[in-house]
C-alpha positions in Angstrom: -55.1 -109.5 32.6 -59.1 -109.7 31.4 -61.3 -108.1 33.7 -63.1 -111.1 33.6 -59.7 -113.2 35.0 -59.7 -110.7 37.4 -62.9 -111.1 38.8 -62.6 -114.9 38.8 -59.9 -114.3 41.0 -61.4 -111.9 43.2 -64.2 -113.9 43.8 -62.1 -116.9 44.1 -60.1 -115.1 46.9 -63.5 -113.9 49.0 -64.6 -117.4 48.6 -61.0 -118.9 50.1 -61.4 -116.7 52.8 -64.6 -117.4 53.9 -64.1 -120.7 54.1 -61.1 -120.5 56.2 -63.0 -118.2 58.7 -65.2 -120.8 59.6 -62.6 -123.2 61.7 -61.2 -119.6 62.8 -64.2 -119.2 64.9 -63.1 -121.7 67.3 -66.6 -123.3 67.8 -67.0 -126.0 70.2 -69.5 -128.3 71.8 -68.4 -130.0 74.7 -71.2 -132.0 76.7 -70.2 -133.1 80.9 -71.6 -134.5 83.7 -71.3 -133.4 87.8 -71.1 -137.1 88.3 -70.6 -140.0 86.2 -71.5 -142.9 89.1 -74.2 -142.1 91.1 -76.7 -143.7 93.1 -80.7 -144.3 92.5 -83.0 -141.6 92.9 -79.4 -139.2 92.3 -79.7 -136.0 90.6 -77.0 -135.8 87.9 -76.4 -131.8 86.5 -75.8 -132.6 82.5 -73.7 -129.4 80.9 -73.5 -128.9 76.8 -71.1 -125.7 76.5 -70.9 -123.6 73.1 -67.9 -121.6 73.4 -66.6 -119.2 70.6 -64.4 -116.2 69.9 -67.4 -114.2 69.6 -71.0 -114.0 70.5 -73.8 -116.3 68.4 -77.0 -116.5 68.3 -77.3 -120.4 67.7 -78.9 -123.6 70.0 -77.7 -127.0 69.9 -80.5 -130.3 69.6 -81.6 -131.5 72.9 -80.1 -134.4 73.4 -81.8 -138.1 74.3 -81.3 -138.6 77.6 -81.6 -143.1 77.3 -83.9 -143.1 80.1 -82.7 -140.3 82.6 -85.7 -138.3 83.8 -85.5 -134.6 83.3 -86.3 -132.8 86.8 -86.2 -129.5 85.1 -89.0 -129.6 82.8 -89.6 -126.0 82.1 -86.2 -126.1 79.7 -82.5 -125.7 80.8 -80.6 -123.2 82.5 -78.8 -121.2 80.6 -75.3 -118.9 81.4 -73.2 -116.5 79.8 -69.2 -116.3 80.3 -66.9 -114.1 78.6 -63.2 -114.6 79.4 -60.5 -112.6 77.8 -56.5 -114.1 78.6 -53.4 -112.5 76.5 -55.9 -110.2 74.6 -57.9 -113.4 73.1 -61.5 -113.4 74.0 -63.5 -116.5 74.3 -67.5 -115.8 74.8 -69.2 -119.2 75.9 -73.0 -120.6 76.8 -73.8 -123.5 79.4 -76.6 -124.8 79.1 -77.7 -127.4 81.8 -80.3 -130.1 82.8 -81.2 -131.8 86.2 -81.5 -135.1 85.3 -82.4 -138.1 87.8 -81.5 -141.4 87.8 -85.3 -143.9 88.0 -83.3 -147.1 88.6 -80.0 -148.9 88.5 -78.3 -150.1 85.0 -75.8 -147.7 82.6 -77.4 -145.1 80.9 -76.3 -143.3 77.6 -76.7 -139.3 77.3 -76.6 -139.1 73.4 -74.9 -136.4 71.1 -76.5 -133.1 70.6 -75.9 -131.3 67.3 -75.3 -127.8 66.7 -75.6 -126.3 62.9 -73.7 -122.7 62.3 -71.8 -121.2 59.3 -72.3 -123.8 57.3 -70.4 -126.4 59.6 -71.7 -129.4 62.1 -70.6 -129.3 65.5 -71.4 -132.4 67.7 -71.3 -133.0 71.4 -69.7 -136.8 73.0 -72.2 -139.4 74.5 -71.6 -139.5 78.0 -72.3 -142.9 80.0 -73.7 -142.6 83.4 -73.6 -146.0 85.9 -76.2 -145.9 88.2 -75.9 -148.4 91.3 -78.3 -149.2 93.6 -77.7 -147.7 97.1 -76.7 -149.1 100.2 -79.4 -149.8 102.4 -80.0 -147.8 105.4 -79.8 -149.0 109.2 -83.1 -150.2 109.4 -84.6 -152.9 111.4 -84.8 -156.8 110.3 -88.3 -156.4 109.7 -87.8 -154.0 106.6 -84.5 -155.0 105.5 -85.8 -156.9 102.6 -88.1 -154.4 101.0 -85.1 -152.3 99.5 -85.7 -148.9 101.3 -83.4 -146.0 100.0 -81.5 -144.0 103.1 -82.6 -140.2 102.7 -80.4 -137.7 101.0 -79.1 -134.4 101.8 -76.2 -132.2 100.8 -74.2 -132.7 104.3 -72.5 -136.2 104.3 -72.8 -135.7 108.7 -76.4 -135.4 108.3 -77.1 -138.2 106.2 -75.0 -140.2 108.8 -77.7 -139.2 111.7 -80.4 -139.3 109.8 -79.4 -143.1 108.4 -82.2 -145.5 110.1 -84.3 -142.7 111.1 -86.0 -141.2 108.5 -86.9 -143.1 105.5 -89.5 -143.3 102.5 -91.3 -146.5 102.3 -93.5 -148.1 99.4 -95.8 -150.5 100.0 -97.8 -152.6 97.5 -101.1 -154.7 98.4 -99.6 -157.5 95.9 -96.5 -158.4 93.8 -98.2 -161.3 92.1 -101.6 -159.7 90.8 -103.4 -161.1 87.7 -104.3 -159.3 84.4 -107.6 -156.8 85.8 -106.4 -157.0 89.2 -106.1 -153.6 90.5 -102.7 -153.2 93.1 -102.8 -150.6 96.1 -99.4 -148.6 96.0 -99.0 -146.4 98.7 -96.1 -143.8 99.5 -95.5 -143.6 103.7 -92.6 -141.3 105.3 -91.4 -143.1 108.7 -89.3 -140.9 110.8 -88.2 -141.6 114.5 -87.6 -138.0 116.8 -87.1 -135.9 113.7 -89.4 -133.0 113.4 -89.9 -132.6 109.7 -91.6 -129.5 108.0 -92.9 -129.2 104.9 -93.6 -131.7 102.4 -92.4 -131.2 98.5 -93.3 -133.7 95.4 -91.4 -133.6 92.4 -92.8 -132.1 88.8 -92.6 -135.5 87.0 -95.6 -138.0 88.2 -94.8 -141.7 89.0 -94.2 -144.0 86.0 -95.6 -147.6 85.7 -95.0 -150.0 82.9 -97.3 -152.8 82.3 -100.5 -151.1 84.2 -103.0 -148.1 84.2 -102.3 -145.4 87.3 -104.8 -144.0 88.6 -103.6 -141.6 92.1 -105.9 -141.8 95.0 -104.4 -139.7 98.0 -101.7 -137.0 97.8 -101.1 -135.4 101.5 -101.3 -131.4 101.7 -100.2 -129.6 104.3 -100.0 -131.3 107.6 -99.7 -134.8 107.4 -101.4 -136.6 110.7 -98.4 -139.2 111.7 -99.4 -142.5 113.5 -97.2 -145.0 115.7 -95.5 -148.1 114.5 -93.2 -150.4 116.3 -90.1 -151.6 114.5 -87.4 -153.7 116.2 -86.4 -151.3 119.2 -87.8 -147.9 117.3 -91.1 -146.3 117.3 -91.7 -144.7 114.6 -94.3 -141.8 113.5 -95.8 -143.3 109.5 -98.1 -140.8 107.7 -99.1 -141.8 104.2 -98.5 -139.6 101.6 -99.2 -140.7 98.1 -101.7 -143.4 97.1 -102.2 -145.2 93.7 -104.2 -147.8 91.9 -102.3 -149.9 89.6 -104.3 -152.5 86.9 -101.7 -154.8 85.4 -103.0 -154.6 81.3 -100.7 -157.5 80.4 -99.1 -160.5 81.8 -95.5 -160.8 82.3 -93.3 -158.1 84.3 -94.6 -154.7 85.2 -92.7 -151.6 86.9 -93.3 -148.9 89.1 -90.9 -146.8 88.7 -88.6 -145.0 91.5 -89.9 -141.7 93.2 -88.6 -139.9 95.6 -90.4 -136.5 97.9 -88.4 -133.9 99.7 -88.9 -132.4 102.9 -87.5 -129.8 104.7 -85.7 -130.2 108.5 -85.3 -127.7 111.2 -81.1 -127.5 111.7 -79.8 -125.8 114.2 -76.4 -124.6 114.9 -75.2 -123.5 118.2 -71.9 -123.9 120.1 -71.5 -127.4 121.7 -73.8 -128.8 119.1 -72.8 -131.4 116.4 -74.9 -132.9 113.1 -74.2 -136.4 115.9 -76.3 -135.0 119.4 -80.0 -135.5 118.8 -80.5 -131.8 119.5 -79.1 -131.1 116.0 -82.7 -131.4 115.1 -84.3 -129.1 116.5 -87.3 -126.9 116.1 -86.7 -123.2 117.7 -87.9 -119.5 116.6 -85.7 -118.7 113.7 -83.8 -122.4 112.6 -82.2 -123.0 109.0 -83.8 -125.5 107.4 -82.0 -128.1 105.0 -83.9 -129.8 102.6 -84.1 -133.8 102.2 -84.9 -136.1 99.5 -86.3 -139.3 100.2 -86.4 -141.4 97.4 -87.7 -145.0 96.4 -86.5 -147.5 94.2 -88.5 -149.2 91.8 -91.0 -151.9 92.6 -91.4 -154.9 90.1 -94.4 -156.9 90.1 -94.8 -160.1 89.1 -98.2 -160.1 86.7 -99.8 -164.0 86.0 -102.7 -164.0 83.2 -105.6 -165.4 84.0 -106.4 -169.1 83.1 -108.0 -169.9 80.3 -109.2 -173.5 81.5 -112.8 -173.3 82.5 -113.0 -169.9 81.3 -116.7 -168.7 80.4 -118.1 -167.9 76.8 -119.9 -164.3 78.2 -116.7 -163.5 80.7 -116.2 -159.6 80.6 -112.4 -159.6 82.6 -113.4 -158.7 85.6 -111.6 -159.6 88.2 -111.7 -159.7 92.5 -113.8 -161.0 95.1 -117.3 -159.8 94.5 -121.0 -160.5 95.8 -124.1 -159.7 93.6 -127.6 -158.5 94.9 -130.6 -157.5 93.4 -133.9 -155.6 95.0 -137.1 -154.2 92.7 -138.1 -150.7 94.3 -141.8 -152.2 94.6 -143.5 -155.5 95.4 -146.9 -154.6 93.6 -147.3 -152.8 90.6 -149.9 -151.9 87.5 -149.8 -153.9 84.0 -149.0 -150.0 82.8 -146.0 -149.6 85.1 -142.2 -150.1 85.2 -140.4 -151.6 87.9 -136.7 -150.5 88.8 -134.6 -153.5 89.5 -131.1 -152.8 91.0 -128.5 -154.8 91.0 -125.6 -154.3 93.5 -122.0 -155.7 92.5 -119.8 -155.0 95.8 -115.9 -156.0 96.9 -113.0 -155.9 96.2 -111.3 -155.5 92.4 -111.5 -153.4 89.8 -115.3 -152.4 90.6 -115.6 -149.7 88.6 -114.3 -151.1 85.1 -116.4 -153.8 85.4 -119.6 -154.1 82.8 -123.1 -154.5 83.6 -124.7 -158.1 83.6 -126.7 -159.4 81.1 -130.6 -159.5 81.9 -131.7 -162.9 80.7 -134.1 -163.5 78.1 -137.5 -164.6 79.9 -141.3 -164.2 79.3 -142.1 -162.1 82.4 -140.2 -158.7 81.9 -138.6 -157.0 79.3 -135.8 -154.2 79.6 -136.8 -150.6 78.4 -133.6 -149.2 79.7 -130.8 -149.4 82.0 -127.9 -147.2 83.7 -124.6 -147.2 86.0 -123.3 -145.6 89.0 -120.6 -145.8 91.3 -120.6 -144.8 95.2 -118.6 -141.9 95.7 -116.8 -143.4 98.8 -113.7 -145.5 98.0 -112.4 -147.7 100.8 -108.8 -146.6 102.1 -107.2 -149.7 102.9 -108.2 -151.8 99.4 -109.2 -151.7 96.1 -113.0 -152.2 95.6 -116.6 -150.9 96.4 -119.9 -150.6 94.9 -121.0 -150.4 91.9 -125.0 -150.4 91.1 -126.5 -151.4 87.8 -130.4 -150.4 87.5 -133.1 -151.8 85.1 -135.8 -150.3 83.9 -138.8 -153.6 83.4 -142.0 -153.6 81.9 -144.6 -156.8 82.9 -145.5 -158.4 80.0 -148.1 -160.2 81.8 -150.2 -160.0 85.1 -150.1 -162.0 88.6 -147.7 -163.2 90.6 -144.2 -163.1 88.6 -140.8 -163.3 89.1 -137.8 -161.1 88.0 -135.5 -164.0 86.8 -132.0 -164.5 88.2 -129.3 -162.9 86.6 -125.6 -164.4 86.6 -122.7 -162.4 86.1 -119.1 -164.6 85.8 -115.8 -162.8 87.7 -112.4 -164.6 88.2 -112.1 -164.8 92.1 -108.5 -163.7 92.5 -108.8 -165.0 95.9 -110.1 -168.3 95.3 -108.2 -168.4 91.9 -110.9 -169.5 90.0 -114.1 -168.4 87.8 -116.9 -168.2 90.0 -120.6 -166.9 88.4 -122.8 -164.9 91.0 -125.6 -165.2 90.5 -129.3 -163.2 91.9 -132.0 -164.4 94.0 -135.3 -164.3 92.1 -137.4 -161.4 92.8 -141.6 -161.7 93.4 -143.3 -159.2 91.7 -147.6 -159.2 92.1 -148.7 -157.2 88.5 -152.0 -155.8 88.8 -154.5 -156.2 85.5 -155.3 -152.9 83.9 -159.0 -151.2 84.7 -161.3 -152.6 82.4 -161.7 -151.0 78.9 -158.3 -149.4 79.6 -155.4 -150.9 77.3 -151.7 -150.6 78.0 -149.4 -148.1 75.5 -145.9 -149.1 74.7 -143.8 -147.3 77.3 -140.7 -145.2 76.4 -137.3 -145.6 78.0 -137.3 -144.1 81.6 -140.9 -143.5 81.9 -144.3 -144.8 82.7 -146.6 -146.4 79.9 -149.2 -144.3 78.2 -153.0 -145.6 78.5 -155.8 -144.5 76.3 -159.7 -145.3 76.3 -161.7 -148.3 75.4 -165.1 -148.5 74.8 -167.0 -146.7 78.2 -164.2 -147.7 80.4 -162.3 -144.3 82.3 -159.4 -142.1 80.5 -156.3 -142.5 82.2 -153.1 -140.1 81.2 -154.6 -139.4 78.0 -152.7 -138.1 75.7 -154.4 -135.8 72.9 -153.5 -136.7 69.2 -152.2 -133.6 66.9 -154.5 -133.2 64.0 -152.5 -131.2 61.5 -149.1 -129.3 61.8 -148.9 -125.9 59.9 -145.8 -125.6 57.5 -144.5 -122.2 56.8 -141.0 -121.4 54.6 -137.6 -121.7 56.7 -135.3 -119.2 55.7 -131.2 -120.4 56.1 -129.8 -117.9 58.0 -126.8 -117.2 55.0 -129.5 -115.8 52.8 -130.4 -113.0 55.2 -129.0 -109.4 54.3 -128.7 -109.0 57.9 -126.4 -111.9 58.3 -124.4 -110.5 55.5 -124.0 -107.0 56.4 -122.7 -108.0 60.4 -120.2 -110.6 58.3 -118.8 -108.3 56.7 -119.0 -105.7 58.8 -117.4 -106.9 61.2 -114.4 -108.5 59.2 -113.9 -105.2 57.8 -113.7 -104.1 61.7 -111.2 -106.5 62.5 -109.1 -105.8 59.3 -108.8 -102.1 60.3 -107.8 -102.5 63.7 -105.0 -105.4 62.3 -104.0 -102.2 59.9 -103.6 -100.4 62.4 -101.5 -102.3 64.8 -99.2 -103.2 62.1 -98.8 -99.7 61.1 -97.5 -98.6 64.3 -95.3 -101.3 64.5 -93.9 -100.5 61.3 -93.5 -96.9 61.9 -91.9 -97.2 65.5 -91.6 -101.0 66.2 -89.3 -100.1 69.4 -92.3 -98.4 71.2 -94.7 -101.0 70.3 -92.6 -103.9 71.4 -92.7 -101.8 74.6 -96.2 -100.9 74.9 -96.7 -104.9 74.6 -94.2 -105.4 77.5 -96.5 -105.1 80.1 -99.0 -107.2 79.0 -97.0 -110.1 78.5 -95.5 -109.4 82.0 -99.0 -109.6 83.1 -99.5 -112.8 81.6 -96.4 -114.1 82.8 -97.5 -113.4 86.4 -101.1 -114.8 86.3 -99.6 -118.0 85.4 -97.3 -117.9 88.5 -100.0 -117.4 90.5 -102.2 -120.4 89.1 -99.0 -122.8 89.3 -98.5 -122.0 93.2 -95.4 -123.1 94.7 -93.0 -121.8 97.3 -89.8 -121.0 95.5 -88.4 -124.5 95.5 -90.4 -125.5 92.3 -87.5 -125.1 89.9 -90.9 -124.1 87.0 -92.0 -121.6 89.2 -88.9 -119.7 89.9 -87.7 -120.1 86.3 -91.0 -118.8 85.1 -90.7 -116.0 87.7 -86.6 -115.3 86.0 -87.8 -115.4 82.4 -91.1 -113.1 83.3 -88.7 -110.1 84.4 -86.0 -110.5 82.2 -88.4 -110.1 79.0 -90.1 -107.2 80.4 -86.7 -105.4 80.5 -86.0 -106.3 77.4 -88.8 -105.4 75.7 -89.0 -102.3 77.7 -85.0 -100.9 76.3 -86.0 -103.0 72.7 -82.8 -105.6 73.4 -82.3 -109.1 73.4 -83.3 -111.3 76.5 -81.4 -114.2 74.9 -78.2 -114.0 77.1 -78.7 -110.9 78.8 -75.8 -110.2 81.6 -76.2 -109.3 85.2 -74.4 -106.6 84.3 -76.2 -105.3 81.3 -79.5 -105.3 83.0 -77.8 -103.6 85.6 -76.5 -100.9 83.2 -80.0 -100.7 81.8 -82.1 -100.2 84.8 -79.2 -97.5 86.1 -81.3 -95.0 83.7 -84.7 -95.7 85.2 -86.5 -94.3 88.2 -85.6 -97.1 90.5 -82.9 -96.5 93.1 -80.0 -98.1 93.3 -81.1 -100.3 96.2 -84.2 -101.2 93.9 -81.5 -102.4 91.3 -79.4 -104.4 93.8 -82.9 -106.2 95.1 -83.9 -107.0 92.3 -80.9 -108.7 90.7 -80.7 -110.8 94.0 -83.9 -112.3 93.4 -83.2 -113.4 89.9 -80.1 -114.4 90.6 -81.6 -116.7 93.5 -84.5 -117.8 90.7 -82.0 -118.9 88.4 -80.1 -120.8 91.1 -83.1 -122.6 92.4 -84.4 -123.4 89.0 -81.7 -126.0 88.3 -80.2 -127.0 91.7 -82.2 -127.5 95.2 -81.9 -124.3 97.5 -82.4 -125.1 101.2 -83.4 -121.5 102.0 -87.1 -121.2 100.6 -87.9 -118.3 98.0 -91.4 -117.0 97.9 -91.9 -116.2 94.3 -95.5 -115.3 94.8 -94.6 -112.6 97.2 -92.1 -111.4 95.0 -94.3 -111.6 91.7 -96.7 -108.8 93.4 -93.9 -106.7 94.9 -91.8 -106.8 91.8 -94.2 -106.0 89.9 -94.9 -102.2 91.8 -91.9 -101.3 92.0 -91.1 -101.8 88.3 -94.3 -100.2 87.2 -93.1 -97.3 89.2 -89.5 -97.5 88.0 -90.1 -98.1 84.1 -93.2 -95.6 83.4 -91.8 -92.8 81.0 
């Protein structure tokens, strides 16, 4: 046989085999749900599992989610399992989402699409039903406004707690027109209950249809008051306030929410999740967290008519009153006058545009400005927004500023109104004689000079001549050449040098850049806050520690083992109870940071102490 035949076939061989190793690798991509039907404001736990006969370094596509809210923003969590039956090993990586469901209807998870070896792996759609959930025992009063019973992980709690503690939303109007701005506000009701702290989700609230603008968001304690419902008291504190301004007619949406708070439980003999001392609030209770959730609201938007609409209207929109007041009665020829004019009530105040100062022969506008009052009411939309004019005479005596209209569409009265000023008397004083006015300039007083014998008022000297000299640009300076280069040959030699010590030993200077980034990491768990039940915090915290090691032994983070960081830090200077401690805590990060916890974490506290002991334990 030809050496070249021979190599044909050898090649041909290499190239047969290949190709069969590829299905021999036993890829797959299976996608799952914790719960296919669930109820709004539900958290669903969405799993996409790459399993394999051996370990590889490969991530599937996210995939869409059709509408499902993703709770954990900061990026899935991700495990490692390695199972070996009959002498077969299988090595496999979950990775999963927290996803919650805004509103009833069927949702569609799409595929996700993993590339490797040449092949295309692909994951099912899943299909998640979402109903709406059975309202709670509530009295008749509130029946119809759709409240959502709170939600725990103890089926005998939520039983108790059904009726007495509840979120409610509550929205100034469900039949607003285009401009008018709605008052959404967020209240907990809760009836012998002592709740404790108070937790809002990472996502913000959602609205189609409008412009949110929040108002009020509750820290700390929250000051309860009393309202009667039926045959219950209950304490209401407000939580979370928003301005909504419908931008379209037709249907808008505000979407579900939900907060979580956390409940004294305790546990003694005698006691069941049925006595009302279940709640109770003694030295040293467990605490269970809640979720109170809300379903969505749907407003009904009308546009405004266009019958009798005016030519100038500027969409504003409410129930206003207009004033106007000069900041003088008397004043010189040379003057300005300040005219303000005062647009207060209730709408979308602070949108709305300044009037138009009508053409006359009395005054003329040199310039004018806007401000809002920094108070907002509490219990409306509205307030005060003040328009001022700067007015020069353009004549002397008794004149008047004229009267300035401005048109709204009076949501109350459901019709265009135009408000309209009362005139205001100004007496203009003639000038000195032999002194003549100056045009004035925006914002200031006019500029007079002298006639004939008459006195000098504000004079202002005339420039003769101006001296020239040569401007030199700054590029043709030797000076501004020499510190440009200069200093880029600086920077250039200090690049050089990094780079040459990472070529010549990049395992030490991947280390002596480990504790900088775990510095970095740390600052920015600080500035986030948080008390171990935000699922970014405590992931942040997780993925902060698990690089430093990494970088600190020159390994892979990217599915590092409980047990391989164990068998990695078993060579440092921390103890073995150091070791255990620590692994704890990241287990207990990685657990909160995809599924509620109802012990609290503090992640700040561990941050600080974490970081001593492994500056202590990893120094060479």
């Amino acid at each position: 046989m030809k050496p070249a035949v021979q190599r044909i076939l050898i090649m041909s061989a290499i190239l047969c085999a290949m190709a069969s190793l590829a299905p021999a690798q036993g890829i797959q991509l299976n996608a799952s749900v914790d719960q296919a039907r669930v109820e709004v404001g539900s958290v669903i736990v969405y799993s996409l599992e790459i399993s394999s006969i051996s370990q590889m370094n490969a991530n599937p596509t996210m995939p869409d989610f059709g509408g499902l809210q993703v709770v954990n923003t900061n990026g899935p969590f991700r495990e490692n399992r390695m199972t070996i039956i009959n002498g077969s090993s299988n090595v496999s990586t979950i990775l999963r989402w927290q996803l919650r469901a805004p509103t009833q209807g069927t949702f569609t998870i799409g595929s996700s699409q993993l590339e490797y070896g040449g092949q295309t792996y692909r994951s099912r759609p899943i299909a998640v039903t979402v109903t709406m959930q059975a309202p709670p025992m509530i009295p008749d009063d509130l029946k119809h406004e759709g409240i959502l019973p709170a939600q725990s992980n103890n089926a005998a709690v939520n039983k108790q707690l059904n009726g007495r503690l509840f979120l409610r939303v509550e929205v100034s109007d469900k039949r607003p027109y285009v401009s008018e701005p709605v008052l959404v506000t967020y209240k907990i009701y809760w009836d012998n209950i002592p709740i404790r702290g108070l937790q809002y989700p990472n996502e913000q609230l959602k609205a189609g249809g409008g412009l949110l603008d929040e108002r009020f968001r509750a820290q700390g304690d929250i000051q309860p008051a009393t309202e009667t419902h039926g045959d219950r008291a209950y304490q209401v504190a407000p939580i979370l306030q928003y301005t909504l301004t419908p931008t379209q007619p037709g249907d808008a949406e505000i979407g579900a929410y939900f907060v979580a708070v956390q409940l004294p439980v305790q546990r003694q003999s005698g006691r069941g999740p049925f006595d009302d001392s279940f709640f109770g609030d003694p030295f040293g209770a467990n605490t269970m967290q809640v979720q109170l959730p809300a379903a969505p609201v749907k407003l009904e938007v009308r546009p405004l008519p266009t019958d009798g609409q005016p030519a100038n209207f500027s969409a504003t929109v409410g129930s206003f009153t207009l004033k106007a007041s000069a900041d003088r009665s008397t004043m010189r020829q040379d003057e300005l006058l300040t005219l303000d004019v005062t647009l207060e009530g209730r709408g979308a105040v602070e949108l709305a545009s300044p009037p138009r100062f009508p053409d006359n022969d009395a005054f003329e506008v040199v310039d004018q400005t806007a401000r809002m009052d920094t108070a907002r009411p509490k219990d409306y939309v509205g307030g005060t927004k003040h328009f001022q004019y700067s007015l020069r005479p353009r004549k002397f005596g008794r004149i008047q500023v004229p009267s300035i209209s401005y048109p709204v569409f009076d949501s109350e009265r459901e019709a265009y109104r135009a408000l309209r000023t009362e005139p205001v008397p100004v007496t203009v004083q003639p000038l000195p004689q032999g002194v003549a006015a100056e045009p004035a300039a925006p914002g200031g007083a006019s500029v007079t000079r002298k006639v004939g014998n008459g006195p000098q008022l504000n004079f202002v000297q005339a420039i003769g001549s101006v001296r020239h000299g040569r401007v030199e640009p700054a590029m043709e300076s030797p000076l501004m050449w020499l510190f440009l280069v200069g200093g880029s040959m600086l920077i250039l030699a200090m690049w050089y040098r990094d780079w040459r010590r990472a070529t010549l030993d990049p395992a030490a200077a991947r280390r002596n850049g480990a504790w900088r980034a775990f510095e970095k990491r740390l600052r920015r768990i600080k500035a986030k806050g948080g008390d171990g039940r935000n699922a970014e915090v405590a992931g942040a915290f997780e993925h902060a520690v698990r690089n430093l090691i990494a970088d600190h032994y020159n390994t892979s983070a990217e599915g590092m083992t409980r047990d391989e960081i164990a068998r990695l830090l078993a060579g440092s200077n921390l103890t073995r109870e150091q070791v255990a401690r620590l692994l704890e805590r990241l287990d207990a990060c990685a657990w909160a940071s995809y599924s509620p916890i109802d012990s609290p974490i503090d992640v700040r506290a561990w941050s600080e102490e974490t970081r001593a002991v492994l500056r202590e334990g990893l120094r060479a």
